[in-house]
């Protein structure tokens, strides 16, 4: 009888154990860091598929040029506000953080930053991000008021 119980327990564990193909999803409040990454449930989360230009760059405004990295963090903080953030992990990064697709109030946060012009679509970004980036560029939003740093040129060299 104990052998049958042990086999039943193993079968139950195998059935309920998370499968590697299932990406981890987590939901909580987010603390936005200065570099526009977020801390959610004690994990540092970087938005998948985007690149935020160096914070030393400035953006074109009429009164005082804001720090673009700082503007991205402010925009992200504004968007997450009082909403819970849900993230689907894409990859674990070498620095211990995770790359994830995240939503707040049912809106993709990476797409939001690109649409506002505070982030660029990365080389592995979905087509939607690339299209949103081109629209923001045409409208002169966010970082598109000055030449974007070397990332843009490195990316085109590989295509």
Short mmCIF file of C-alpha atoms in Angstrom, two decimals:
data_model
loop_
_atom_site.label_atom_id
_atom_site.label_comp_id
_atom_site.label_asym_id
_atom_site.label_seq_id
_atom_site.Cartn_x
_atom_site.Cartn_y
_atom_site.Cartn_z
CA UNK A 1 0.00 0.00 0.00
CA UNK A 2 2.84 2.45 0.72
CA UNK A 3 4.22 1.89 -2.75
CA UNK A 4 0.87 2.86 -4.27
CA UNK A 5 0.71 5.95 -2.04
CA UNK A 6 4.25 6.96 -3.07
CA UNK A 7 3.42 6.54 -6.77
CA UNK A 8 0.23 8.55 -6.30
CA UNK A 9 2.17 11.31 -4.58
CA UNK A 10 4.78 11.39 -7.36
CA UNK A 11 2.05 11.52 -10.00
CA UNK A 12 0.29 14.38 -8.16
CA UNK A 13 3.56 16.34 -7.84
CA UNK A 14 4.37 15.82 -11.52
CA UNK A 15 0.87 16.99 -12.48
CA UNK A 16 0.87 20.15 -10.34
CA UNK A 17 4.55 21.10 -10.60
CA UNK A 18 5.10 24.16 -12.83
CA UNK A 19 6.34 23.20 -16.25
CA UNK A 20 9.48 24.90 -17.67
CA UNK A 21 7.57 26.08 -20.74
CA UNK A 22 5.20 28.10 -18.57
CA UNK A 23 6.58 31.58 -17.99
CA UNK A 24 6.30 32.88 -14.45
CA UNK A 25 3.63 35.51 -13.98
CA UNK A 26 3.52 37.77 -10.95
CA UNK A 27 1.38 40.69 -9.84
CA UNK A 28 2.03 43.34 -7.19
CA UNK A 29 2.70 47.03 -6.73
CA UNK A 30 5.83 48.37 -8.44
CA UNK A 31 8.57 50.63 -7.17
CA UNK A 32 10.06 52.45 -10.16
CA UNK A 33 13.81 52.94 -9.98
CA UNK A 34 15.81 55.83 -11.45
CA UNK A 35 16.84 53.77 -14.50
CA UNK A 36 13.15 52.97 -15.25
CA UNK A 37 13.45 49.39 -14.06
CA UNK A 38 10.95 48.29 -11.40
CA UNK A 39 11.11 46.35 -8.18
CA UNK A 40 8.16 43.97 -7.93
CA UNK A 41 7.92 41.40 -5.14
CA UNK A 42 11.60 41.97 -4.36
CA UNK A 43 12.71 41.28 -7.95
CA UNK A 44 14.28 43.84 -10.26
CA UNK A 45 12.25 43.82 -13.49
CA UNK A 46 13.39 45.33 -16.78
CA UNK A 47 10.79 45.78 -19.51
CA UNK A 48 11.32 43.34 -22.37
CA UNK A 49 11.98 44.60 -25.88
CA UNK A 50 12.90 48.20 -25.11
CA UNK A 51 15.98 50.31 -24.62
CA UNK A 52 15.98 53.54 -22.62
CA UNK A 53 18.71 55.93 -23.87
CA UNK A 54 21.53 57.04 -21.57
CA UNK A 55 20.27 59.30 -18.81
CA UNK A 56 23.01 61.84 -19.54
CA UNK A 57 21.20 62.87 -22.72
CA UNK A 58 18.76 65.74 -22.69
CA UNK A 59 15.54 66.13 -24.60
CA UNK A 60 14.30 69.13 -26.51
CA UNK A 61 11.91 71.30 -24.48
CA UNK A 62 11.37 75.04 -24.47
CA UNK A 63 12.08 75.81 -20.82
CA UNK A 64 14.48 73.35 -19.27
CA UNK A 65 15.78 70.18 -20.92
CA UNK A 66 14.74 67.18 -18.80
CA UNK A 67 16.85 64.08 -18.37
CA UNK A 68 15.34 61.48 -20.73
CA UNK A 69 16.10 58.54 -18.50
CA UNK A 70 14.51 60.47 -15.68
CA UNK A 71 11.52 61.26 -17.86
CA UNK A 72 11.10 57.57 -18.69
CA UNK A 73 11.08 56.73 -14.98
CA UNK A 74 8.61 59.54 -14.28
CA UNK A 75 6.33 58.38 -17.10
CA UNK A 76 6.50 54.80 -15.83
CA UNK A 77 5.80 55.93 -12.27
CA UNK A 78 2.84 57.99 -13.51
CA UNK A 79 1.44 55.03 -15.45
CA UNK A 80 1.82 52.47 -12.67
CA UNK A 81 0.61 54.95 -10.03
CA UNK A 82 -1.90 53.20 -7.80
CA UNK A 83 -2.34 50.20 -10.12
CA UNK A 84 -1.01 46.74 -9.56
CA UNK A 85 1.51 45.66 -12.19
CA UNK A 86 1.29 42.20 -13.76
CA UNK A 87 4.41 40.82 -15.42
CA UNK A 88 5.11 37.74 -17.51
CA UNK A 89 8.76 36.77 -17.20
CA UNK A 90 10.59 36.38 -20.53
CA UNK A 91 14.17 35.74 -19.38
CA UNK A 92 16.46 35.83 -16.39
CA UNK A 93 19.31 38.29 -16.93
CA UNK A 94 22.95 37.86 -15.89
CA UNK A 95 22.76 40.65 -13.29
CA UNK A 96 20.03 38.80 -11.37
CA UNK A 97 17.15 40.87 -12.74
CA UNK A 98 14.42 39.54 -15.01
CA UNK A 99 13.21 40.74 -18.38
CA UNK A 100 9.42 40.74 -18.55
CA UNK A 101 6.39 42.01 -20.41
CA UNK A 102 4.39 44.03 -17.89
CA UNK A 103 0.94 45.62 -17.81
CA UNK A 104 -0.71 48.19 -15.58
CA UNK A 105 -4.39 48.96 -15.95
CA UNK A 106 -4.42 46.56 -18.95
CA UNK A 107 -1.81 48.58 -20.89
CA UNK A 108 1.59 47.23 -21.97
CA UNK A 109 4.13 49.41 -20.12
CA UNK A 110 6.90 49.05 -22.72
CA UNK A 111 4.51 50.07 -25.51
CA UNK A 112 3.41 53.03 -23.38
CA UNK A 113 7.01 54.28 -22.96
CA UNK A 114 7.72 53.87 -26.68
CA UNK A 115 4.49 55.63 -27.64
CA UNK A 116 5.45 58.59 -25.42
CA UNK A 117 8.93 58.66 -26.99
CA UNK A 118 10.83 57.79 -23.78
CA UNK A 119 12.09 54.38 -24.95
CA UNK A 120 13.27 52.74 -28.17
CA UNK A 121 12.33 49.34 -29.55
CA UNK A 122 15.15 46.85 -29.00
CA UNK A 123 16.47 44.46 -31.66
CA UNK A 124 14.28 41.61 -30.36
CA UNK A 125 11.18 43.76 -29.92
CA UNK A 126 7.80 42.80 -31.35
CA UNK A 127 6.73 44.57 -34.55
CA UNK A 128 4.19 46.63 -32.57
CA UNK A 129 7.03 48.30 -30.64
CA UNK A 130 8.92 49.15 -33.84
CA UNK A 131 5.79 50.69 -35.36
CA UNK A 132 5.09 52.72 -32.20
CA UNK A 133 8.69 53.95 -32.19
CA UNK A 134 8.40 55.18 -35.77
CA UNK A 135 5.20 57.05 -34.93
CA UNK A 136 6.83 58.71 -31.90
CA UNK A 137 9.85 59.62 -34.04
CA UNK A 138 7.65 61.23 -36.72
CA UNK A 139 5.82 63.22 -34.06
CA UNK A 140 9.09 64.35 -32.44
CA UNK A 141 8.08 62.99 -29.03
CA UNK A 142 10.41 62.35 -26.10
CA UNK A 143 13.95 61.44 -27.08
CA UNK A 144 13.38 62.25 -30.74
CA UNK A 145 14.27 65.90 -30.18
CA UNK A 146 18.02 65.08 -30.33
CA UNK A 147 20.31 62.47 -31.92
CA UNK A 148 19.85 59.14 -30.17
CA UNK A 149 22.98 57.53 -28.70
CA UNK A 150 25.08 54.78 -30.26
CA UNK A 151 22.56 51.99 -29.57
CA UNK A 152 20.56 53.02 -32.62
CA UNK A 153 23.60 52.77 -34.89
CA UNK A 154 24.76 49.43 -33.44
CA UNK A 155 21.30 48.00 -33.99
CA UNK A 156 21.15 48.98 -37.66
CA UNK A 157 24.61 47.56 -38.35
CA UNK A 158 23.37 44.07 -37.46
CA UNK A 159 20.30 44.19 -39.71
#
